[in-house]
Tab-separated table of C-alpha atoms and ligand atoms in Angstrom:
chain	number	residue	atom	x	y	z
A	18	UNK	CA	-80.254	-58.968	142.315
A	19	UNK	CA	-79.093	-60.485	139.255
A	20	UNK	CA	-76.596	-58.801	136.641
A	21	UNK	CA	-77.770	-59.650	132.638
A	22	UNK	CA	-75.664	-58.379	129.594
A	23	UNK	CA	-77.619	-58.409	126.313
A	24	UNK	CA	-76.319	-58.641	123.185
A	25	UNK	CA	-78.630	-56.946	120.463
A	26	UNK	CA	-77.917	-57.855	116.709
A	27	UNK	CA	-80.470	-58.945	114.048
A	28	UNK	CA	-81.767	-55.746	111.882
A	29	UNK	CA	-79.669	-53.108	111.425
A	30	UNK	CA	-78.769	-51.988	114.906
A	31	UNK	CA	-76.042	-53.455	116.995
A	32	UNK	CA	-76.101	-53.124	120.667
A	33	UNK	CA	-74.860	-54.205	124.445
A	34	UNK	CA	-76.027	-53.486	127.317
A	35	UNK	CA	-76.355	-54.642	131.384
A	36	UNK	CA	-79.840	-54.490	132.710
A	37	UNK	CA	-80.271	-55.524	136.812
A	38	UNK	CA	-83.207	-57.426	137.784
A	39	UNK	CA	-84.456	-54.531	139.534
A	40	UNK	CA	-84.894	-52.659	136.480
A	41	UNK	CA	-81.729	-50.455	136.381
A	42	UNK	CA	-80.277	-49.609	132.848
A	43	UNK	CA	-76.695	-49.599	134.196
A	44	UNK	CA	-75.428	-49.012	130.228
A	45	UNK	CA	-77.000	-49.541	126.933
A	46	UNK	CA	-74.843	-48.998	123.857
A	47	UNK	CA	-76.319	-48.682	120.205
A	48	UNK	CA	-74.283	-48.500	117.198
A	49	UNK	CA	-76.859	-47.803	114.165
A	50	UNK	CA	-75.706	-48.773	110.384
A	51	UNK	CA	-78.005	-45.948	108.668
A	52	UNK	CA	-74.961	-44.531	106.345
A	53	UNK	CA	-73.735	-47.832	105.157
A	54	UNK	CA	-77.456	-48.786	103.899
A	55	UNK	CA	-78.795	-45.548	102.839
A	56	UNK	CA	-77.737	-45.198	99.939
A	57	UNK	CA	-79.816	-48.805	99.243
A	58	UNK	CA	-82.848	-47.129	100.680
A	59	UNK	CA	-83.143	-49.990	103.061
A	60	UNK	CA	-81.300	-52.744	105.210
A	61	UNK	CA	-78.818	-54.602	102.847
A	62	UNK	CA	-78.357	-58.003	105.252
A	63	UNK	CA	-74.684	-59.090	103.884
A	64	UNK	CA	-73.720	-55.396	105.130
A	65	UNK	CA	-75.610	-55.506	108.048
A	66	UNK	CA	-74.008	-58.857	108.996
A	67	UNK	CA	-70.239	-57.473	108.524
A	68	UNK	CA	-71.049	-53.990	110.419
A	69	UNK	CA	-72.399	-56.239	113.302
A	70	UNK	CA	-68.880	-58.251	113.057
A	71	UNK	CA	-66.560	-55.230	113.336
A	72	UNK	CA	-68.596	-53.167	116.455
A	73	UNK	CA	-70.113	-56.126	118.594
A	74	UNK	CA	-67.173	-56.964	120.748
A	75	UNK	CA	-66.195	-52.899	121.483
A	76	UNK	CA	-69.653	-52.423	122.029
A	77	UNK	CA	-69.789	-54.699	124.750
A	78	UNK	CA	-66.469	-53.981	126.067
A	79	UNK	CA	-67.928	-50.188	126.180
A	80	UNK	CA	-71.322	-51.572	127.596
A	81	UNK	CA	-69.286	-53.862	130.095
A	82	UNK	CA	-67.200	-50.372	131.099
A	83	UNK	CA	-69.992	-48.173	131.640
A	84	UNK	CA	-71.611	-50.607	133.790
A	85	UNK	CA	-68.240	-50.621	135.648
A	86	UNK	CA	-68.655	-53.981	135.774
A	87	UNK	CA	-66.536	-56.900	134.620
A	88	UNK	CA	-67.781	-60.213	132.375
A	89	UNK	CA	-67.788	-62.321	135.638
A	90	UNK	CA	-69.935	-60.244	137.537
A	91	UNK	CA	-72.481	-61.074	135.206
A	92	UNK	CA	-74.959	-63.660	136.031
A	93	UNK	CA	-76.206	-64.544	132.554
A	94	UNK	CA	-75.490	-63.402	128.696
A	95	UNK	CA	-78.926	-62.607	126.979
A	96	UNK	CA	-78.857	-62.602	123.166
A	97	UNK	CA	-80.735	-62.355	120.150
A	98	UNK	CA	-81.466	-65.852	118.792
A	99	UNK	CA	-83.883	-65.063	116.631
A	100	UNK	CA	-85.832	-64.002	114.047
A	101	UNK	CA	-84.385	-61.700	112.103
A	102	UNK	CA	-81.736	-61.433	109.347
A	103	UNK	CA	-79.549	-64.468	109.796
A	104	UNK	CA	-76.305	-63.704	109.338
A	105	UNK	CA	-76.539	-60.527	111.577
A	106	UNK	CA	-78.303	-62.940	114.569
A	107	UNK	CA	-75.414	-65.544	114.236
A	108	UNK	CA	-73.037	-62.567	114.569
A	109	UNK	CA	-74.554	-62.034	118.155
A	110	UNK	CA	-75.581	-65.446	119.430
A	111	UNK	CA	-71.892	-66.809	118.773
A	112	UNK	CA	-70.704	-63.997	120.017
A	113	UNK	CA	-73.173	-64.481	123.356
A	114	UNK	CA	-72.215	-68.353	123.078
A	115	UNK	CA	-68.450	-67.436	122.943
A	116	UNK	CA	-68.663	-65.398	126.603
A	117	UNK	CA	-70.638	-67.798	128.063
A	118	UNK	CA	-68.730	-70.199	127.488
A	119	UNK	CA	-65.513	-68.383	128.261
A	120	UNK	CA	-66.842	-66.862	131.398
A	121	UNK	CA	-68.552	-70.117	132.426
A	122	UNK	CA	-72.085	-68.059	132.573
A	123	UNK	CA	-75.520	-69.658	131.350
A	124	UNK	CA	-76.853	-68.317	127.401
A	125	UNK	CA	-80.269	-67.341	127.565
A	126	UNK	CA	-81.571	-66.961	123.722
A	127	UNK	CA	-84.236	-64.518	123.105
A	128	UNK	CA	-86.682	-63.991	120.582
A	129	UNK	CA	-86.438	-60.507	119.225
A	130	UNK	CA	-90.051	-60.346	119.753
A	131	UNK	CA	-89.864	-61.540	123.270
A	132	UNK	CA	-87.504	-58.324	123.860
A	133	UNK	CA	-90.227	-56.034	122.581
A	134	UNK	CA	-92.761	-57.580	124.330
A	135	UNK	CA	-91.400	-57.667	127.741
A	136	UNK	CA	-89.693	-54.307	126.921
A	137	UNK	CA	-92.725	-52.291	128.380
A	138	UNK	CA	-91.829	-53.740	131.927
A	139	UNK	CA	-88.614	-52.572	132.034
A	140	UNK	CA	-89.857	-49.002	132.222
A	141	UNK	CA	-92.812	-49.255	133.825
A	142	UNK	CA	-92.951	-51.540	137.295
A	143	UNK	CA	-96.322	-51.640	137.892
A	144	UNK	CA	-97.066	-53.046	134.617
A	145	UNK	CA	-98.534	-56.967	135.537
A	146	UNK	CA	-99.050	-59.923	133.367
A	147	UNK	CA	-101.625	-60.454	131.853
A	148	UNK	CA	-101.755	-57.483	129.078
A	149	UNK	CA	-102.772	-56.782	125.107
A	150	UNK	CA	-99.755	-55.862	122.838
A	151	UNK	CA	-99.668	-54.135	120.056
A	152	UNK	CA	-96.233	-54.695	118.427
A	153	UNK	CA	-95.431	-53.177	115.456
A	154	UNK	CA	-91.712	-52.792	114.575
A	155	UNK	CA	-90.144	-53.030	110.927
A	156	UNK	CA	-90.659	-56.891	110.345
A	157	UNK	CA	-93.848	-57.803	112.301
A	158	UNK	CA	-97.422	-56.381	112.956
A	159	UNK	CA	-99.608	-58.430	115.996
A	160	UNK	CA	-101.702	-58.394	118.661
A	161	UNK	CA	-100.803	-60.566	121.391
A	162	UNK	CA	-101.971	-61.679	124.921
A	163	UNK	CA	-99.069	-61.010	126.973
A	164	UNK	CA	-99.177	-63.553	129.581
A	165	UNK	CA	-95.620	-64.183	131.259
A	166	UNK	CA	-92.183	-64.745	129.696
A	167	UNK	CA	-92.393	-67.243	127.192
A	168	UNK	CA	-95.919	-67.599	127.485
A	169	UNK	CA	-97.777	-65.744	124.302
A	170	UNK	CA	-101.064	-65.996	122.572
A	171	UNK	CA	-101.389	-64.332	119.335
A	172	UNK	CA	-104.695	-62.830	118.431
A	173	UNK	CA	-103.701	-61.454	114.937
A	174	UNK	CA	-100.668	-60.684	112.271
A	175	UNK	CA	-100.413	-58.857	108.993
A	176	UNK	CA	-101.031	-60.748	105.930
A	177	UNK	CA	-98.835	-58.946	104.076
A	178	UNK	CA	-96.549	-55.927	104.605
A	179	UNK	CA	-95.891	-55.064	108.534
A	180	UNK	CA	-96.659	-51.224	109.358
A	181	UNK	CA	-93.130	-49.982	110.099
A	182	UNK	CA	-92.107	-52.061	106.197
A	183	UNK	CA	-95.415	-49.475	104.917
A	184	UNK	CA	-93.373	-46.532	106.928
A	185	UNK	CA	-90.242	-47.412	105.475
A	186	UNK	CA	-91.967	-47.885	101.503
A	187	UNK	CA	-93.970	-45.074	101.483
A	188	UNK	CA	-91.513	-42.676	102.613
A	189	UNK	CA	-88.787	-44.349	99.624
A	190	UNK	CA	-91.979	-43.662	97.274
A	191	UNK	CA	-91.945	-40.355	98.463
A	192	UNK	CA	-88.591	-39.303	98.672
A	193	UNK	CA	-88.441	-38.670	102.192
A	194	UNK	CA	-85.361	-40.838	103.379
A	195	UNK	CA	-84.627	-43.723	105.284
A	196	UNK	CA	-85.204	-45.054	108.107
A	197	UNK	CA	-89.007	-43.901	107.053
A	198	UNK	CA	-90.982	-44.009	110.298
A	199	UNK	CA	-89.676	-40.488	111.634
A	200	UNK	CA	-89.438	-39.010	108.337
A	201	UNK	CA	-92.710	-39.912	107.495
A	202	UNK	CA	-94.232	-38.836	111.532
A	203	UNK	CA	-92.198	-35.281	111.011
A	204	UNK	CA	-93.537	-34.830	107.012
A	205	UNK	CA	-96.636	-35.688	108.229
A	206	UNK	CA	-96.368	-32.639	110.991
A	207	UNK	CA	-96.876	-29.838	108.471
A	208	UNK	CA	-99.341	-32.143	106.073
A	209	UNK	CA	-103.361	-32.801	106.004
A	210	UNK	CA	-104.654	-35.873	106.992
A	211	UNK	CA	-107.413	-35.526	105.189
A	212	UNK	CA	-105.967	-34.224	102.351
A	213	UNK	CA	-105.750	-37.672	100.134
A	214	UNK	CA	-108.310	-40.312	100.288
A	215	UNK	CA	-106.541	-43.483	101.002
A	216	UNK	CA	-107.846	-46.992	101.657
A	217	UNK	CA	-107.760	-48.575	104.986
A	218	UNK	CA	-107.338	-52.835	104.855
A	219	UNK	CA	-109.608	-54.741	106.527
A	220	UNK	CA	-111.335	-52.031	108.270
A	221	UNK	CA	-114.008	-53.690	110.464
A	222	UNK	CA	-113.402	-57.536	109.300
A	223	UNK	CA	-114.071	-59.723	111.908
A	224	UNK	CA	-110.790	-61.491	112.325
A	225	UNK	CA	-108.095	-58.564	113.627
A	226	UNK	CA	-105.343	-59.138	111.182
A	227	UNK	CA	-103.878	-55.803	109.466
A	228	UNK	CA	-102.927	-55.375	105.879
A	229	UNK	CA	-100.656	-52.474	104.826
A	230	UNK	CA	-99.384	-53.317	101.021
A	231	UNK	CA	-102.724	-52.186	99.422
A	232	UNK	CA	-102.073	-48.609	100.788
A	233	UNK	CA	-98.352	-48.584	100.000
A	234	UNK	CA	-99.721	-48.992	96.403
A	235	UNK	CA	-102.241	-46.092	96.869
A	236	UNK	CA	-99.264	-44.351	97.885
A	237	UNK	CA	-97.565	-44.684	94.696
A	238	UNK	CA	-100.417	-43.678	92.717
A	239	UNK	CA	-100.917	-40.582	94.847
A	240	UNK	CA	-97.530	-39.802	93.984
A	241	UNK	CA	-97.684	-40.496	90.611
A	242	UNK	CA	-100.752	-38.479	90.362
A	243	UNK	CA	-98.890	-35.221	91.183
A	244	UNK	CA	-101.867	-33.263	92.485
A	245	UNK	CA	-100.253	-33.362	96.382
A	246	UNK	CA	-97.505	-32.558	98.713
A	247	UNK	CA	-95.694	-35.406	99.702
A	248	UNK	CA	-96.373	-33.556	103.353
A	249	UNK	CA	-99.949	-33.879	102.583
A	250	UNK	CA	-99.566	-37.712	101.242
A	251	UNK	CA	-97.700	-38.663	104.249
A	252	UNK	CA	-100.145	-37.228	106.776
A	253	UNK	CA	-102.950	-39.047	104.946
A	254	UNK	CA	-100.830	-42.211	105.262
A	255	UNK	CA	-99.848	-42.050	108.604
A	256	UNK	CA	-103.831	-41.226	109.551
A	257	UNK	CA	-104.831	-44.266	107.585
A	258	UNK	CA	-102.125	-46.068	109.226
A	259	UNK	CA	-103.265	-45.230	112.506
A	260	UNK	CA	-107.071	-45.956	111.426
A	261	UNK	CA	-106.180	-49.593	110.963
A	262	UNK	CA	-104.243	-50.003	113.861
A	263	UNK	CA	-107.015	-48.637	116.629
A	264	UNK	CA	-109.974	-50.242	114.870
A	265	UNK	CA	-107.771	-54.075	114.055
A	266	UNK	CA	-106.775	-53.278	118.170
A	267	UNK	CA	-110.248	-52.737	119.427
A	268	UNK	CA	-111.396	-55.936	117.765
A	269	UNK	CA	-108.911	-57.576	119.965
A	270	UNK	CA	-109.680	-55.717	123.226
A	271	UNK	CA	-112.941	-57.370	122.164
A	272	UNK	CA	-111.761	-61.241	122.113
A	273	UNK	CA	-109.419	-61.011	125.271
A	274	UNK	CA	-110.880	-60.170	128.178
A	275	UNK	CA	-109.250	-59.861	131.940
A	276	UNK	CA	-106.283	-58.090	130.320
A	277	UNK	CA	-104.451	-55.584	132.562
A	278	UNK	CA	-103.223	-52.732	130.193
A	279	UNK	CA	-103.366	-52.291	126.313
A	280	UNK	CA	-99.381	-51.767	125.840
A	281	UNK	CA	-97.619	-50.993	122.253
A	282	UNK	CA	-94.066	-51.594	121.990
A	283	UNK	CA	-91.660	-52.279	118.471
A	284	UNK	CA	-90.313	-49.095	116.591
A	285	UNK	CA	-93.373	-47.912	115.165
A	286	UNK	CA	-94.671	-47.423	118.983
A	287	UNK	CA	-91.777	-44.178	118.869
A	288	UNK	CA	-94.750	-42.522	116.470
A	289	UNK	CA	-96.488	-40.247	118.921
A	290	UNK	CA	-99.554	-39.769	116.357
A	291	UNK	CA	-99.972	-43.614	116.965
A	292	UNK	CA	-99.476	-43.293	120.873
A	293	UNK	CA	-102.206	-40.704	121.315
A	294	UNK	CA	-104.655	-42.678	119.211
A	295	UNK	CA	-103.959	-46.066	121.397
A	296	UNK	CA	-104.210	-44.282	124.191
A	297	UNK	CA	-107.856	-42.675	123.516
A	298	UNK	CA	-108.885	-46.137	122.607
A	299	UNK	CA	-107.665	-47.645	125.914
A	300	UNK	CA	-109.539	-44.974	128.098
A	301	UNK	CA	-112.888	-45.766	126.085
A	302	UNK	CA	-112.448	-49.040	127.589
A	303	UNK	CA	-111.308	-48.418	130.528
A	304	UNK	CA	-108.077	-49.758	129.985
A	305	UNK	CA	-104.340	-48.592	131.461
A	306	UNK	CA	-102.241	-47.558	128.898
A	307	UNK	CA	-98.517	-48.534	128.545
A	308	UNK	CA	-95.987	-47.252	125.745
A	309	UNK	CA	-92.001	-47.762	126.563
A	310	UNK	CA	-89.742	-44.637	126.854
A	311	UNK	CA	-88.671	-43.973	122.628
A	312	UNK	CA	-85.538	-45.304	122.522
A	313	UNK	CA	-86.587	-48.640	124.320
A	314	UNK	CA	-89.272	-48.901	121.173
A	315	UNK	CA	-86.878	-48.712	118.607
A	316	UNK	CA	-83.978	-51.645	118.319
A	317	UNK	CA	-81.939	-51.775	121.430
A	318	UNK	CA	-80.159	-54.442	123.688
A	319	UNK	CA	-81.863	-53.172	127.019
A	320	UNK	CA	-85.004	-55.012	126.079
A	321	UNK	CA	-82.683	-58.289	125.150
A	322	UNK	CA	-80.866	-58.302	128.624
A	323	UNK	CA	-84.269	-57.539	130.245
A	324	UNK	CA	-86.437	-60.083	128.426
A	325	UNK	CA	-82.781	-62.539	130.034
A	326	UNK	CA	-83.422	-60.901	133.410
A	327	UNK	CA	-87.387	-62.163	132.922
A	328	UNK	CA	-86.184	-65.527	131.600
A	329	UNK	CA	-83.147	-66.319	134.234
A	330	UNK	CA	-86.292	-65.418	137.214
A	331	UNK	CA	-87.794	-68.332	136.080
A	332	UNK	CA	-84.899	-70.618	135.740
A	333	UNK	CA	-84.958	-70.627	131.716
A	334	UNK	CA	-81.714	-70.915	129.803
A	335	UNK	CA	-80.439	-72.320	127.212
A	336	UNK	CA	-77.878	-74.773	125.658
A	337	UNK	CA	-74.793	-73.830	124.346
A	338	UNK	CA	-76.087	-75.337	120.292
A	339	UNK	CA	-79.288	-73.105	120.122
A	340	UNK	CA	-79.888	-72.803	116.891
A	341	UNK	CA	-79.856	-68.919	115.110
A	342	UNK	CA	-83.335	-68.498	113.355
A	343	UNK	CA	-84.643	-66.518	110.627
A	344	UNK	CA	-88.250	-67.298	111.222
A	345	UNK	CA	-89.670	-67.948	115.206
A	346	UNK	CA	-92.984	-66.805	116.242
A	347	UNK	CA	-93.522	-66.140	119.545
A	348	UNK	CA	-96.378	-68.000	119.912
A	349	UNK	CA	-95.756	-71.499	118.124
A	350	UNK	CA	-99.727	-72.816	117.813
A	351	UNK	CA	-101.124	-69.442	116.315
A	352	UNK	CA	-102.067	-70.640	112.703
A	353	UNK	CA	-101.619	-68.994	109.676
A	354	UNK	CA	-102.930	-65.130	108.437
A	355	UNK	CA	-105.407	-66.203	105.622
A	356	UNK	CA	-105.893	-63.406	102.798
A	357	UNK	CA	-105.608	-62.341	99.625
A	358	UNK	CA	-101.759	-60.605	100.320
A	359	UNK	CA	-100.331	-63.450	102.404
A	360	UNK	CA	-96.719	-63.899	101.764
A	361	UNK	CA	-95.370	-67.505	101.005
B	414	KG4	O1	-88.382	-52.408	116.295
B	414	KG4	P1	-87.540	-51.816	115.239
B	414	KG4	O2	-86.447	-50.855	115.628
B	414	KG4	O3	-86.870	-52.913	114.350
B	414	KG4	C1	-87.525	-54.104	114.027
B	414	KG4	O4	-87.526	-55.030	114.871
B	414	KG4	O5	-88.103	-54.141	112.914
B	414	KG4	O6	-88.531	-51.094	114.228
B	414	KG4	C2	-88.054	-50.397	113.132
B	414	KG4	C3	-89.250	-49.825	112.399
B	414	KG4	C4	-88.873	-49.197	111.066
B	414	KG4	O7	-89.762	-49.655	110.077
B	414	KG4	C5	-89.048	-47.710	111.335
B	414	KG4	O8	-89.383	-46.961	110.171
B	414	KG4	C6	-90.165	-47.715	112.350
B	414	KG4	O9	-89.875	-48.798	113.188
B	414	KG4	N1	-90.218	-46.464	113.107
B	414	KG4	C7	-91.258	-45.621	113.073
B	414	KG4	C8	-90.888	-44.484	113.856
B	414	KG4	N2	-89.635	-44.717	114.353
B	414	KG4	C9	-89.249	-45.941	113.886
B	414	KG4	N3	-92.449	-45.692	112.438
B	414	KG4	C10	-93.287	-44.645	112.581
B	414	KG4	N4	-93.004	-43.535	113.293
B	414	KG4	C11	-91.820	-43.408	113.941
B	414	KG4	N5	-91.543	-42.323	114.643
B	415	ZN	ZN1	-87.219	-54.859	116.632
C-alpha cells in the first residue's frame, strides 16, 4: 500500500491531504478564500496567490498530523501542476518540489483536470476504465473518454463560457452572492423553471460542444426586464443549464461506445438538479451512473493525492523542473472548439 500527500492550490481553495492506494482518505484539509474575494464578486488571482502562500505549509503540517503520519512515511508528493491561475499553482508545485526534494520522495505533477477526472474512483471501487465524463467545474466544460491515468480523449469543450463561470455570472447578475453555483441551486429551490423563457446553445448541433455566454446575457436582460423573481430567473437558468448539459452528453454517449459508466465530476457535479438529470439519461441507455461524494466535486486535494496514487501505480513521476502551467489540456491532440463565442 502506498502513502500519497497531495497538495491542492490553483483556484481559490488551498488544500493537503494523504490518500492510501487502497482508497482511504486518512486526512483532507481545505482552507477556502471566499471572504478575501467576495467583496470582488469573484476570484482575484494576486490574492488568491498570497492566501495560498500564508496556509499551504500549516495545512499540510495539519494534513500530515491527522494522518498521524510523518513526511517520510510518504511514498510520493502529488501536486497541482497545472492549469489554473499561475501564481496560486507555483505556490503549490514549489512547495510539492521543496518536500520532495527535502524528504528525498518522487514529485508527481497533476493536471487539475486529471484530479477531477480520476476523482470518481476514489469513492467508488468498482468504477473501471473505460468511462464518459462529464466535467464541469468553474474553468472547464467537456466530455471526455476516460480511459486510464493519463490517457484521455476529449469528445467536446465549451466555446465560450464554462457552466460553473455561467453559475458564478448569473448569480453576480442577480444578486445572489458568490461562490454562485449553490446560491443559484438553493434560489432556484423556491423558483419556476418554467417561469422565463431562456435560450439553450447548441441544442441538438451535431458536434457536442456547450455554449453558456449567450444565456448569461439572457440573464441580464431578464433581470433588467423586472417582470421576475430572481428565484424564478435562477430556476429557469439552472433548467436551461441542465437542458444543455443532458442533450450536449447524450450526443456523446452517441460517438463513444463500450464505455463503462457515464460519470460527472468538477464543482458543478455538487448541483443535485444536474445529478438527477444525468442520471435519468444514463438509465435510458442503460448506462451505470457515477457522481463523487459533494465535497470530492468541489476543489479539494484528495482527488490530487489520488490522481498521484493512480499515477505512482503505473510508475509515472516527474522531474524536479516541471514546469507550472496556466493552460494544459488533458488530452493534447483534441483540436480546437470552432464557434461563433470561441475565446482567443
Ligand atoms: O471544481 P471547482 O471547485 O473549481 C474549478 O476547478 O473550477 O468548481 C467550482 C465551480 C464554481 O463555478 C461553482 O459555482 C460551481 O463549481 N459549483 C456549483 C455548485 N457548487 C459549486 N455549480 C452549481 N451548483 C452547485 N451546487
Ligand atoms: Zn477544479
Amino acid at each position: 500500500m502506498a502513502l500519497i500527500l497531495g497538495l491542492e492550490s490553483s483556484c481559490d481553495e488551498t488544500a493537503a491531504a494523504v490518500v492510501t492506494s487502497d482508497r482511504q482518505v486518512l486526512s483532507h484539509k481545505l482552507a477556502g478564500q471566499e471572504t478575501e474575494h467576495r467583496p470582488y464578486g469573484g476570484v482575484v488571482p494576486e490574492i488568491a496567490a498570497r492566501a495560498h502562500v500564508e496556509v499551504l505549509t500549516p495545512l499540510t503540517q495539519a494534513a500530515l498530523q491527522e494522518a498521524g503520519v510523518t513526511l517520510d512515511q510518504i511514498d510520493a508528493i502529488a501536486a497541482t501542476a497545472g492549469p489554473g491561475l499561475i501564481g496560486g499553482v507555483m505556490v503549490g508545485l514549489v512547495t510539492g518540489k521543496a518536500l520532495a526534494m527535502a524528504a528525498g520522495k518522487p514529485l508527481i505533477g497533476i493536471n487539475h483536470l486529471e484530479g477531477h477526472a480520476l476523482s470518481p474512483r476514489l469513492a467508488d471501487p468498482e468504477l473501471a476504465f473505460p468511462y464518459l465524463l462529464l466535467l464541469v467545474s468553474g474553468g472547464h466544460c467537456q466530455l471526455l473518454e476516460v480511459r486510464g491515468a493519463g490517457d484521455y480523449r476529449r469528445l467536446a469543450t465549451t466555446i465560450d463560457d464554462a457552466a460553473g463561470e455561467a453559475f458564478d455570472k448569473s448569480a453576480k447578475l442577480l444578486g445572489l452572492g458568490f461562490p454562485g453555483g449553490p446560491a443559484i441551486e438553493a434560489a432556484a429551490r423556491i423558483g419556476d423553471p418554467g417561469a422565463v423563457p431562456l435560450p439553450r446553445p447548441l441544442l441538438g448541433s451535431a458536434e457536442p460542444h456547450f455554449s453558456f455566454a449567450g444565456l448569461k446575457s439572457a440573464v441580464l436582460r431578464a433581470r433588467d426586464a423586472g417582470v421576475h423573481s430572481a428565484e424564478d430567473i435562477a430556476a429557469s437558468f439552472q433548467q436551461a443549464v441542465i437542458d444543455c448539459l443532458t442533450d450536449r452528453t447524450r450526443r456523446a454517449i452517441g460517438r463513444a461506445p463500450g464505455m463503462n459508466a457515464l460519470v460527472v465530476a468538477g464543482g458543478v457535479a455538487a448541483n443535485g438538479a444536474i445529478r438527477a438529470a444525468l442520471q435519468g439519461l444514463a438509465a435510458q441507455h442503460d448506462l451505470r451512473f457515477v457522481a463523487p461524494p459533494l465535497w470530492l466535486c468541489t476543489d479539494n486535494a484528495a482527488m490530487i493525492a489520488w490522481a498521484g496514487a493512480e499515477r505512482f501505480a503505473v510508475g509515472l513521476s516527474d522531474p524536479l523542473d516541471m514546469p507550472a502551467r496556466a493552460r494544459w489540456p488533458l488530452d493534447p491532440t483534441a483540436e480546437k472548439a470552432r464557434g461563433a463565442g470561441v475565446k482567443a
